[in-house]
mmCIF file of C-alpha atoms and ligand atoms in Angstrom:
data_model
loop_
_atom_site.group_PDB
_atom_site.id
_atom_site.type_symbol
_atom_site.label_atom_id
_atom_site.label_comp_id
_atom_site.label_asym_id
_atom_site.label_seq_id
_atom_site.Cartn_x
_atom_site.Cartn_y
_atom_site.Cartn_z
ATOM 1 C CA UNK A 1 -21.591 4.126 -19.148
ATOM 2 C CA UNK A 2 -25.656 4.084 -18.758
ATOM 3 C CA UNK A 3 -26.369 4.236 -15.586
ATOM 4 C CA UNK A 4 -30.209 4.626 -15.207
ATOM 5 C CA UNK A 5 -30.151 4.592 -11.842
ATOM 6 C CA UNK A 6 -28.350 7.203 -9.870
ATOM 7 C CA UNK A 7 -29.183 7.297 -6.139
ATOM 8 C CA UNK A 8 -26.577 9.703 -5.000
ATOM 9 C CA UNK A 9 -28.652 12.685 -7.388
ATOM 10 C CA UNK A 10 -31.047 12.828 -4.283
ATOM 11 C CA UNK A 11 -28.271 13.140 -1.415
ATOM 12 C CA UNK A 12 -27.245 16.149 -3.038
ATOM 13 C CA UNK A 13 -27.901 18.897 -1.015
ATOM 14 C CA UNK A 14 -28.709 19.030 2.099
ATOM 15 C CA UNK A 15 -32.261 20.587 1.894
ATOM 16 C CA UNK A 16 -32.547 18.109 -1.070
ATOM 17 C CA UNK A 17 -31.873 15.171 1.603
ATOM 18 C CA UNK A 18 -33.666 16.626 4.177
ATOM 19 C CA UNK A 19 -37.211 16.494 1.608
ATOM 20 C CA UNK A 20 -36.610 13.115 0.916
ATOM 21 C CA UNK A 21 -36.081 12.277 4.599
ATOM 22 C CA UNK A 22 -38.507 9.755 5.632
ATOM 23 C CA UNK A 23 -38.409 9.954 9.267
ATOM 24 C CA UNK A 24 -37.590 12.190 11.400
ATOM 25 C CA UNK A 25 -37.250 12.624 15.642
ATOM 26 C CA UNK A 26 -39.661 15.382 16.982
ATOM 27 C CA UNK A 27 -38.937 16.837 20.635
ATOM 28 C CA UNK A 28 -42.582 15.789 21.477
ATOM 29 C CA UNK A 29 -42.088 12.624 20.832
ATOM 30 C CA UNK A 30 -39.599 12.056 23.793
ATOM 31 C CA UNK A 31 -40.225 10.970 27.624
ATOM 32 C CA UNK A 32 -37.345 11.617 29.997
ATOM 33 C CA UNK A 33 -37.400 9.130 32.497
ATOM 34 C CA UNK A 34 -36.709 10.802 36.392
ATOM 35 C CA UNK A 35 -35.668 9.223 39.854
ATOM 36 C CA UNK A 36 -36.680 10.818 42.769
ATOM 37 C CA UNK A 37 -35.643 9.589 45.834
ATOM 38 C CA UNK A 38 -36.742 10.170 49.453
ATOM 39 C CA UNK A 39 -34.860 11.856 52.257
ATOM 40 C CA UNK A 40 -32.430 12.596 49.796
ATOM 41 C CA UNK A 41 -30.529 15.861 50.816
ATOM 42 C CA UNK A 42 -28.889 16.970 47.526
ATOM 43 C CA UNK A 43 -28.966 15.475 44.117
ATOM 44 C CA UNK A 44 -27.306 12.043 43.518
ATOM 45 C CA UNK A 45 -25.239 11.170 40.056
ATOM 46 C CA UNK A 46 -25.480 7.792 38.765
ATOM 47 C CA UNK A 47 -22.122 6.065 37.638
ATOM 48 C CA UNK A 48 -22.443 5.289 33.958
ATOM 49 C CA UNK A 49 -24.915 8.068 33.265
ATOM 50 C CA UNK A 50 -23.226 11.282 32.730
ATOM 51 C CA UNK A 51 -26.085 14.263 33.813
ATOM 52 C CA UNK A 52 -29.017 11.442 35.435
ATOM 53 C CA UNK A 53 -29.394 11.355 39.147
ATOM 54 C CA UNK A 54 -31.501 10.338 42.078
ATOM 55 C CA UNK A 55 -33.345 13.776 42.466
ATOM 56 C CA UNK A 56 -34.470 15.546 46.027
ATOM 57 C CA UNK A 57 -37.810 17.017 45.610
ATOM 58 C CA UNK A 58 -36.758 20.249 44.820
ATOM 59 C CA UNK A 59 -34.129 19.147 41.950
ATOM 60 C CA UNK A 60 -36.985 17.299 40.830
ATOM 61 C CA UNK A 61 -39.179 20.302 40.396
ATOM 62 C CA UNK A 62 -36.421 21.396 38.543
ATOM 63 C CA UNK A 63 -36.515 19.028 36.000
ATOM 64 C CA UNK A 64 -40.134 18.995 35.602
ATOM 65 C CA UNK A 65 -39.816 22.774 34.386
ATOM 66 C CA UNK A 66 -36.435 22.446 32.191
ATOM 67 C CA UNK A 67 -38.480 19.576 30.364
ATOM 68 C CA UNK A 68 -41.634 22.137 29.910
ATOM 69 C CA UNK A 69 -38.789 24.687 28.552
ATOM 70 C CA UNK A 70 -37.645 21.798 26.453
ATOM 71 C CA UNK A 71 -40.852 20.812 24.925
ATOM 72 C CA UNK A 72 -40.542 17.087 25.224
ATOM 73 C CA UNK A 73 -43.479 14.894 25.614
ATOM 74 C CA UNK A 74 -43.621 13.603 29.047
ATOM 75 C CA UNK A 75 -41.662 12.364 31.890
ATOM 76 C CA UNK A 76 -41.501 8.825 33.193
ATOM 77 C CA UNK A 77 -41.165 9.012 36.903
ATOM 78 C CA UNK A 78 -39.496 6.345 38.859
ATOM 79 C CA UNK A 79 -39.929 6.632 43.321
ATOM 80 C CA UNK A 80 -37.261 5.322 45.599
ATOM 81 C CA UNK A 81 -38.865 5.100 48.667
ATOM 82 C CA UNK A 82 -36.584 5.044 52.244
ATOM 83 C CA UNK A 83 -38.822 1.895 53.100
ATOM 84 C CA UNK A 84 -39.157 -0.911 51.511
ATOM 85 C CA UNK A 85 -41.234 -4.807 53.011
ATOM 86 C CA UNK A 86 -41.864 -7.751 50.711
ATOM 87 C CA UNK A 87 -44.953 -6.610 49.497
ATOM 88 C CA UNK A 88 -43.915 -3.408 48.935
ATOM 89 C CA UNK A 89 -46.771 -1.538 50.839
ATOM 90 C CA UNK A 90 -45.012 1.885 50.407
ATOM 91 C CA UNK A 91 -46.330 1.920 46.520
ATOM 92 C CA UNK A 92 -49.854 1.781 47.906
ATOM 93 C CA UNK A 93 -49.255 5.064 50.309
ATOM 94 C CA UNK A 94 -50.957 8.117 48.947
ATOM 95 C CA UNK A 95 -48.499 10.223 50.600
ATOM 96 C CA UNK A 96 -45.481 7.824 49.355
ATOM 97 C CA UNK A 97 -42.587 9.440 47.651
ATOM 98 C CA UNK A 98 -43.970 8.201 44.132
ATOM 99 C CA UNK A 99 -47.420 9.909 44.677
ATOM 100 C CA UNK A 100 -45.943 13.120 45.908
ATOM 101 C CA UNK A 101 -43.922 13.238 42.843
ATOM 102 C CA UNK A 102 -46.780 13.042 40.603
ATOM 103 C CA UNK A 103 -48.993 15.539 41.931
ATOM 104 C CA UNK A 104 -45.715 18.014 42.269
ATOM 105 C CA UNK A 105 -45.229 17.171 38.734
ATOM 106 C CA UNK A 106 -48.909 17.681 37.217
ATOM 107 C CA UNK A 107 -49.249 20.927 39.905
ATOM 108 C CA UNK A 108 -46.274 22.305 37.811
ATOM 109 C CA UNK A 109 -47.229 21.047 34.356
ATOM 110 C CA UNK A 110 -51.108 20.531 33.949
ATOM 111 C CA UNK A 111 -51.313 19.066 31.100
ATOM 112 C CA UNK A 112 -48.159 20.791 29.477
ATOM 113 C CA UNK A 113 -46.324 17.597 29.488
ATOM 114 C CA UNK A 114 -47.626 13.921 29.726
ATOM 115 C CA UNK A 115 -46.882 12.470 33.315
ATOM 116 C CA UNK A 116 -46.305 9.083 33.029
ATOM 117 C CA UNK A 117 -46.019 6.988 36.641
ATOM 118 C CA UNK A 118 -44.123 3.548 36.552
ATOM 119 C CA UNK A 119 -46.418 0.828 37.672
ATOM 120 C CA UNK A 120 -43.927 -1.863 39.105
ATOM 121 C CA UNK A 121 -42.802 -3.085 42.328
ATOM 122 C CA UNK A 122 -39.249 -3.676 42.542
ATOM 123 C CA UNK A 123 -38.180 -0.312 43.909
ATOM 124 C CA UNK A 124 -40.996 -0.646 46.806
ATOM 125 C CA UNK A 125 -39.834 -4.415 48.148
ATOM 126 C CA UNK A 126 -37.046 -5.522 49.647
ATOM 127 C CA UNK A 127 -36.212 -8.489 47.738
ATOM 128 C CA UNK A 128 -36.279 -6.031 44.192
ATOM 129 C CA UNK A 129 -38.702 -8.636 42.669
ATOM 130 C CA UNK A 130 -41.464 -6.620 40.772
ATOM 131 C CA UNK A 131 -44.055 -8.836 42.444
ATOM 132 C CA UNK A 132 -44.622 -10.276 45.922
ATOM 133 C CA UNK A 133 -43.224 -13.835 46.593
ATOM 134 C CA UNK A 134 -45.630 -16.880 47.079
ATOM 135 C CA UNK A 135 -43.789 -19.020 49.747
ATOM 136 C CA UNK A 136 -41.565 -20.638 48.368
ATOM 137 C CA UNK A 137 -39.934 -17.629 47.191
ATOM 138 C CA UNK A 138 -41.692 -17.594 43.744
ATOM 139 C CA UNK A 139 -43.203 -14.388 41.819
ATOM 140 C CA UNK A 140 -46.971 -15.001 42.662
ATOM 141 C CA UNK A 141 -48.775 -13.443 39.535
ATOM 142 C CA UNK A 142 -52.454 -13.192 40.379
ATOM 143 C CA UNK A 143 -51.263 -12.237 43.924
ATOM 144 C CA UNK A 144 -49.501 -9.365 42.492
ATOM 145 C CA UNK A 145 -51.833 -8.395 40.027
ATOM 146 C CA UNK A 146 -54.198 -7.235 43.087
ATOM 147 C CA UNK A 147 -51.445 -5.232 44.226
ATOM 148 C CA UNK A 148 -50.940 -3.869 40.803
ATOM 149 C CA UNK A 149 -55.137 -2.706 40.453
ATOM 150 C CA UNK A 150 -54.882 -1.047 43.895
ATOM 151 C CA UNK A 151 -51.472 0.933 42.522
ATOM 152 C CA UNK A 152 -52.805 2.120 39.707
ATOM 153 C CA UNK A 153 -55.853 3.665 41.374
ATOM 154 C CA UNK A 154 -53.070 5.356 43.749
ATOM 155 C CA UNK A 155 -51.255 7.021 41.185
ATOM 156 C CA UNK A 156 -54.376 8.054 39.148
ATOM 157 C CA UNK A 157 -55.601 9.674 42.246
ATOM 158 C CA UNK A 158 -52.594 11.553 42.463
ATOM 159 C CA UNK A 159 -52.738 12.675 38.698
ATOM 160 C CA UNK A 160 -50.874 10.402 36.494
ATOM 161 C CA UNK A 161 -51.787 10.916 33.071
ATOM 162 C CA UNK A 162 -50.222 7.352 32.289
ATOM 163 C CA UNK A 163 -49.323 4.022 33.731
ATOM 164 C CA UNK A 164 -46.371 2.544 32.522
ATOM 165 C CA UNK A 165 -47.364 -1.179 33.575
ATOM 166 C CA UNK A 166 -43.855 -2.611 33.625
ATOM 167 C CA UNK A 167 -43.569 -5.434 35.799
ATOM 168 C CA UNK A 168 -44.392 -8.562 33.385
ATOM 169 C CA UNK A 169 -47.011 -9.957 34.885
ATOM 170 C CA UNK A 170 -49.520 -12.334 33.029
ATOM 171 C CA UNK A 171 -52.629 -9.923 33.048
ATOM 172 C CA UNK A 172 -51.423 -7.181 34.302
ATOM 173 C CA UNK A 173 -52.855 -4.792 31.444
ATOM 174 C CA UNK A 174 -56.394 -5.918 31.817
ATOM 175 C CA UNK A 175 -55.884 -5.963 35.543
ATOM 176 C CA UNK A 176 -55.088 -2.063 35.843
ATOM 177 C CA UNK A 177 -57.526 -0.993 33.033
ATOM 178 C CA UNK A 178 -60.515 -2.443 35.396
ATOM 179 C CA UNK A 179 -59.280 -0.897 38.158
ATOM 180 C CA UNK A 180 -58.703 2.531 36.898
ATOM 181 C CA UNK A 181 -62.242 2.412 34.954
ATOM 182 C CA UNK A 182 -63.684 0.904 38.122
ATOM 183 C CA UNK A 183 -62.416 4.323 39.871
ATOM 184 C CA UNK A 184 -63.727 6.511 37.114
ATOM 185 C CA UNK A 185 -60.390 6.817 36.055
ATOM 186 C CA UNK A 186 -61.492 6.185 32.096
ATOM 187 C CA UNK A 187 -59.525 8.461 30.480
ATOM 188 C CA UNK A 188 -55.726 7.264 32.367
ATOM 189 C CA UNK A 189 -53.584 6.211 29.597
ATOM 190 C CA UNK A 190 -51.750 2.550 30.014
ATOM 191 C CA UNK A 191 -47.958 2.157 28.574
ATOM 192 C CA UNK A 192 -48.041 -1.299 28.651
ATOM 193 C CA UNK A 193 -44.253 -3.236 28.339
ATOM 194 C CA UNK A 194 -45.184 -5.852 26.279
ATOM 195 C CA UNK A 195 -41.970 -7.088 25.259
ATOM 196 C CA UNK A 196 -39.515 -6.450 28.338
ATOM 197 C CA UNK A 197 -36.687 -8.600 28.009
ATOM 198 C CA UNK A 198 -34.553 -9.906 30.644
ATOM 199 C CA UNK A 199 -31.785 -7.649 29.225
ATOM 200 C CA UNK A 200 -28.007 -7.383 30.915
ATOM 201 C CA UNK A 201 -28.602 -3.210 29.891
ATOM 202 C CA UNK A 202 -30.539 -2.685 33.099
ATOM 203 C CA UNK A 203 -27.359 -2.365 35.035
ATOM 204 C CA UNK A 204 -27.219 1.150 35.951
ATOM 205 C CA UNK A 205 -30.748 1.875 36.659
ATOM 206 C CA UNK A 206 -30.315 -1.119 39.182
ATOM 207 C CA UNK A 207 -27.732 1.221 40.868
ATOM 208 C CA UNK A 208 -30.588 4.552 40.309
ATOM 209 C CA UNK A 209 -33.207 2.586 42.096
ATOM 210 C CA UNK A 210 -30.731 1.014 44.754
ATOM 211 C CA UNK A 211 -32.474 -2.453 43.886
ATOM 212 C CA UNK A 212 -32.386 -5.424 46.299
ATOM 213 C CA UNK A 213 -32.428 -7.725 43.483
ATOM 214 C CA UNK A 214 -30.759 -10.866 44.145
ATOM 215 C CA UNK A 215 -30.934 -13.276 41.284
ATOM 216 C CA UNK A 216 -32.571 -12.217 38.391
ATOM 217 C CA UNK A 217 -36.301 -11.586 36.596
ATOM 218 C CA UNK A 218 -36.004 -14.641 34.134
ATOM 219 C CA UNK A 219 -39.282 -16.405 35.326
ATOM 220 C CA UNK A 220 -41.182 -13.135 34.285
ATOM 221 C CA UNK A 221 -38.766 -11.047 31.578
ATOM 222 C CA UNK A 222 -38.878 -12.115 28.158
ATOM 223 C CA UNK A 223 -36.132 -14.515 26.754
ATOM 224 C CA UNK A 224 -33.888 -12.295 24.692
ATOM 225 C CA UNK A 225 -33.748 -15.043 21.635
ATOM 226 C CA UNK A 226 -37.733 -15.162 21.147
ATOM 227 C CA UNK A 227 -39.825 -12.780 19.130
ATOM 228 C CA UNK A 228 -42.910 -15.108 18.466
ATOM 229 C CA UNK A 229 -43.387 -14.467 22.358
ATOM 230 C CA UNK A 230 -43.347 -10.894 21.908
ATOM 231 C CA UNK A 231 -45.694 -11.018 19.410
ATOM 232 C CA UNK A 232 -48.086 -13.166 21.523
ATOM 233 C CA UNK A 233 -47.854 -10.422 24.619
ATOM 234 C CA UNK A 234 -48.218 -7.379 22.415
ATOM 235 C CA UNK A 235 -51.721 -9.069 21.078
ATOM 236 C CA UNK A 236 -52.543 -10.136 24.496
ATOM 237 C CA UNK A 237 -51.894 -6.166 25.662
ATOM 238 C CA UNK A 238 -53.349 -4.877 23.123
ATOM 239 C CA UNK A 239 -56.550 -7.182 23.750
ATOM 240 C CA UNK A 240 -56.802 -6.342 27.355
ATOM 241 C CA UNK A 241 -56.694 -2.327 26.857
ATOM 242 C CA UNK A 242 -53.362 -1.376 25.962
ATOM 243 C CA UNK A 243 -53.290 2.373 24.523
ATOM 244 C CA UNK A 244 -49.365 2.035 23.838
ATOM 245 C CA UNK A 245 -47.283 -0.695 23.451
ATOM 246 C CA UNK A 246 -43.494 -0.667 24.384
ATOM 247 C CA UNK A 247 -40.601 -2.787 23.426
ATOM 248 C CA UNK A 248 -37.342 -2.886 25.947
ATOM 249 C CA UNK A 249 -34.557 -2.145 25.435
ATOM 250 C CA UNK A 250 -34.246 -0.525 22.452
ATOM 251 C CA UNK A 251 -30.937 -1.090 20.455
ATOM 252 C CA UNK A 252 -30.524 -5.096 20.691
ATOM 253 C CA UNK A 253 -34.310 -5.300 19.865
ATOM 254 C CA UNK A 254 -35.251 -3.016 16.748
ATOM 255 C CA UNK A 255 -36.324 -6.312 14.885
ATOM 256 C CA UNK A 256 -39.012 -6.537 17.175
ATOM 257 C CA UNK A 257 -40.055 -3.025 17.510
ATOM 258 C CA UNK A 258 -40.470 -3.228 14.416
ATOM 259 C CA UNK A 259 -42.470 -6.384 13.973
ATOM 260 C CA UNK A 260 -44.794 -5.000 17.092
ATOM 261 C CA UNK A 261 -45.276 -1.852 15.008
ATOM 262 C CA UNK A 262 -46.867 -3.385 12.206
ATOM 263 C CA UNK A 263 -48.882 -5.781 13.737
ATOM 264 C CA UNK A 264 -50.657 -3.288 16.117
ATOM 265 C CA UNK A 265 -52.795 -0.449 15.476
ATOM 266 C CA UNK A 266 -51.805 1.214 18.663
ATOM 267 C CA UNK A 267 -48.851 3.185 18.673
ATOM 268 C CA UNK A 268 -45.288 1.941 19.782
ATOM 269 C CA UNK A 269 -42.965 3.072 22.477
ATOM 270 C CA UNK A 270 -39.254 2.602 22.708
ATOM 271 C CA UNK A 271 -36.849 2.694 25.594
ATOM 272 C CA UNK A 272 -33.447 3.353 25.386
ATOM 273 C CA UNK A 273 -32.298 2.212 28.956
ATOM 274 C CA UNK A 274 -29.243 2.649 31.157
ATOM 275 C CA UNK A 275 -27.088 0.106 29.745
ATOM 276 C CA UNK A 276 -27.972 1.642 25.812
ATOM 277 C CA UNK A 277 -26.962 5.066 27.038
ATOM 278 C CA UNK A 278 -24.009 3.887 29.294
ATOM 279 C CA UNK A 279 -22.607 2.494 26.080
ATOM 280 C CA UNK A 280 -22.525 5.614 24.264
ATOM 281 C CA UNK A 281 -21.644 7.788 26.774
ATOM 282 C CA UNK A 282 -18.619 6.186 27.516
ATOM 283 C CA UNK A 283 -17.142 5.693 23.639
ATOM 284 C CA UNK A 284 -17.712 9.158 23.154
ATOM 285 C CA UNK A 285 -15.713 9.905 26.893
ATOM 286 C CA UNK A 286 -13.062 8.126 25.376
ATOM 287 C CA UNK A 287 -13.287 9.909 22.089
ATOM 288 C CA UNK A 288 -14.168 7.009 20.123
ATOM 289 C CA UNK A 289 -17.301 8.349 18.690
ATOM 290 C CA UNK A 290 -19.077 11.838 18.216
ATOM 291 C CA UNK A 291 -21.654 12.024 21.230
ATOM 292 C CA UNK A 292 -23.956 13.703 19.233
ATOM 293 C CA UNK A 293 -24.091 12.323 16.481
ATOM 294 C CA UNK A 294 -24.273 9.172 17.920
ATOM 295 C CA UNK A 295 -27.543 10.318 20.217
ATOM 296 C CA UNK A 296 -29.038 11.547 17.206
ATOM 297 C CA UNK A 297 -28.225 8.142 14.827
ATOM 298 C CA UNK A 298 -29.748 5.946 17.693
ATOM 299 C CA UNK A 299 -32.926 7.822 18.528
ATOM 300 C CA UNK A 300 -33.248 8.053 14.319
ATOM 301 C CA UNK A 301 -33.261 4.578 14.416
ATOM 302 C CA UNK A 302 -35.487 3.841 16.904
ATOM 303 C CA UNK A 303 -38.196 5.758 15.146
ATOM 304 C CA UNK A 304 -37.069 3.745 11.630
ATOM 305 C CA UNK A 305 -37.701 0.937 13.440
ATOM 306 C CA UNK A 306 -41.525 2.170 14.110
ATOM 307 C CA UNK A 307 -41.374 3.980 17.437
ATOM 308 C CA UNK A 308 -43.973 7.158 17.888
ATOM 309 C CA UNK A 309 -42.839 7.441 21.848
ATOM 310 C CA UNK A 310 -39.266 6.929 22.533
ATOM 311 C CA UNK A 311 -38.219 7.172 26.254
ATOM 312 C CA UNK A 312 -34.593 8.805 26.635
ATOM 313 C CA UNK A 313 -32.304 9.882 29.453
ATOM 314 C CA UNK A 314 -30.906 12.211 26.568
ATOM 315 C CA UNK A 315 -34.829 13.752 26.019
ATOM 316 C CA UNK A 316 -34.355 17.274 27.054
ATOM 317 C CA UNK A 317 -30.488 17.337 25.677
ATOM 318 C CA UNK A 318 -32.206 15.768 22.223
ATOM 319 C CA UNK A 319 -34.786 17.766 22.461
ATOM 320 C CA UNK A 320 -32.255 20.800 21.663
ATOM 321 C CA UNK A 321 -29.581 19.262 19.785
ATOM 322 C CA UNK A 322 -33.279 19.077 17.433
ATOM 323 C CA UNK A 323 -34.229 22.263 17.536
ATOM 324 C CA UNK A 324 -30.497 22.983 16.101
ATOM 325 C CA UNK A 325 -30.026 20.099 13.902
ATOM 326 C CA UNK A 326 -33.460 18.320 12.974
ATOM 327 C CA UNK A 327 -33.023 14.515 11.654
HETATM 328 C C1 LIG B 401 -38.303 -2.395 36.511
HETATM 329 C C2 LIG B 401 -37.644 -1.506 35.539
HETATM 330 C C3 LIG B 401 -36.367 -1.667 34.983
HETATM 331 C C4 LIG B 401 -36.132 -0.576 34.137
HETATM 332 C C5 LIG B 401 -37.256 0.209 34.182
HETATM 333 N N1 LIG B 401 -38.194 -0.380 35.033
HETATM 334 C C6 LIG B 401 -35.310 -2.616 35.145
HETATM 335 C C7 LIG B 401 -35.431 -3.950 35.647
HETATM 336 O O1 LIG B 401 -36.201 -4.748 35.109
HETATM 337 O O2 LIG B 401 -34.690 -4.211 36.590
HETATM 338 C C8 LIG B 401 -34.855 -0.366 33.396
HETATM 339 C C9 LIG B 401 -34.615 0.954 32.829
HETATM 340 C C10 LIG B 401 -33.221 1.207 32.442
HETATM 341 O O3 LIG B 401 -32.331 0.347 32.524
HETATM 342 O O4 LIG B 401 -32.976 2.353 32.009
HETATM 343 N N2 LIG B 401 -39.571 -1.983 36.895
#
């Protein structure tokens, strides 16, 4: 037997495997994604995510310093305000939950963790759409887009580092870039979702933000079976002034994270959303599979698959399960 080849000689050892390890997940490379709600007394779980909640301002503060302590990248933060009218004026309120939450966050942080403020609608209006209705009940896109330059400004002013520009609307990147460089605001960041799917793995974050959603987001989401359409709104975000460029979810859509990563030269985000984590978290309640193991295989993956930002409910758990056992 002459067997030239041998691949097993380099899985070895373990430091031999970990030298030959192409990729590999870095705290800093992970956004924790928070809820804060308003008037909320004490903090709120959310069914299906074992150790999220709807956070009161001062469990929020919390957070903000156990992800400094972590050393993760940034936090994604997500307002529920107690008002909500169909155009969703409470998004443009300086004083608004959302804008509060930012400038507690970047008081805490500085510039110690990347603050990232989600650009979107749907937890502001009352029918959950993330744009205002035309009327005959319709997502108006250029009428939203307005609402989306005068947001961004908002949550610049209130020290966003980032705007994650999630709401699928045609334009939208090149929309919020004037605005924010119209403000002086040149040097805000925009995380733009390119390819946001219309994805059944929202369902618990639908719960976190209480949406009013009735229907669904299939006039502005991306068809799950198309990936030339991705490609086409990557290039268009990247051509209006996108600094990163997301794909959504993560798990059922590595194929196209992957694709988006080598077509761009900007760097790729990742989100591993409710439903992804809901998944896991309950195998590994019933004992099916090894939690950790798991969490560490899937955000491996993600970065395989060509992320440099991966957003994570498990960031500041990952963060040091990784400082004990790097992959
Ligand atoms: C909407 C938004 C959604 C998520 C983040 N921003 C869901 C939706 O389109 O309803 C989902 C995140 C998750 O499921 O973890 N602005």
């Amino acid at each position: 037997m002459t067997l030239i080849e041998r691949p097993r000689r380099l899985r070895s050892t373990s430091v031999l495997r970990a030298m030959v390890r192409d990729t590999s997940v870095v705290p800093a490379s992970l956004v924790l994604p928070l809820f804060i709600r308003e008037g909320l007394m004490s903090p709120k779980p959310i069914v299906g995510m074992p150790g999220v909640f709807q956070h009161t301002e001062d469990s929020f503060r919390a957070e903000i310093d156990r992800a400094l302590d972590a050393g993760i990248g940034g936090v994604m933060i997500f307002g529920i305000p107690e008002k909500r009218d169909p155009s969703g004026s409470e998004a443009l309120n300086p004083d608004g939950v959302l804008s509060r939450a930012i400038r507690d966050a970047r008081a805490r942080a500085g510039d110690g963790l990347v603050i990232v403020a989600d650009l979107c609608l749907d937890e502001f209006t009352s029918h959950g759409h993330c744009g205002v209705l035309d009327n005959r009940g319709n997502v108006d896109n250029d009428a939203t887009l307005k609402i989306y330059g005068d947001m961004a400004k908002v949550l610049a002013d209130s020290g966003a580092h980032m705007v994650g520009t999630s709401g699928m609307m045609d334009g939208q990147v090149g929309v919020v870039r004037n605005a924010l460089d119209s403000a002086g605001h040149t040097e805000i960041l925009i995380l733009a979702y390119a390819a946001k799917f219309a994805s059944a793995f929202y369902g618990p974050f639908r719960e976190a933000v209480e949406s009013q959603l009735q229907g669904n987001r299939n006039t502005y989401q991306q068809d799950p079976a198309n990936i030339k359409e991705s490609m086409r709104e990557v290039r268009l975000d990247v051509s209006q002034g996108a600094d990163i460029v997301m794909v959504k979810p993560s798990l059922a859509y590595l194929d196209i994270l992957y694709a988006a990563s080598q077509a761009v030269d900007v760097p790729t985000a990742s989100y591993i959303v409710s439903g992804e984590m809901a998944m896991i978290e309950s195998a590994a309640a019933q004992g099916s599979i090894d939690r950790e193991r798991a969490i560490l295989e899937v955000l491996g993956s993600v970065k395989r698959a060509g992320a440099s930002v991966i957003c994570t409910y498990w960031a500041i758990e990952a963060a040091q399960m990784l400082k004990r056992n790097p992959v």
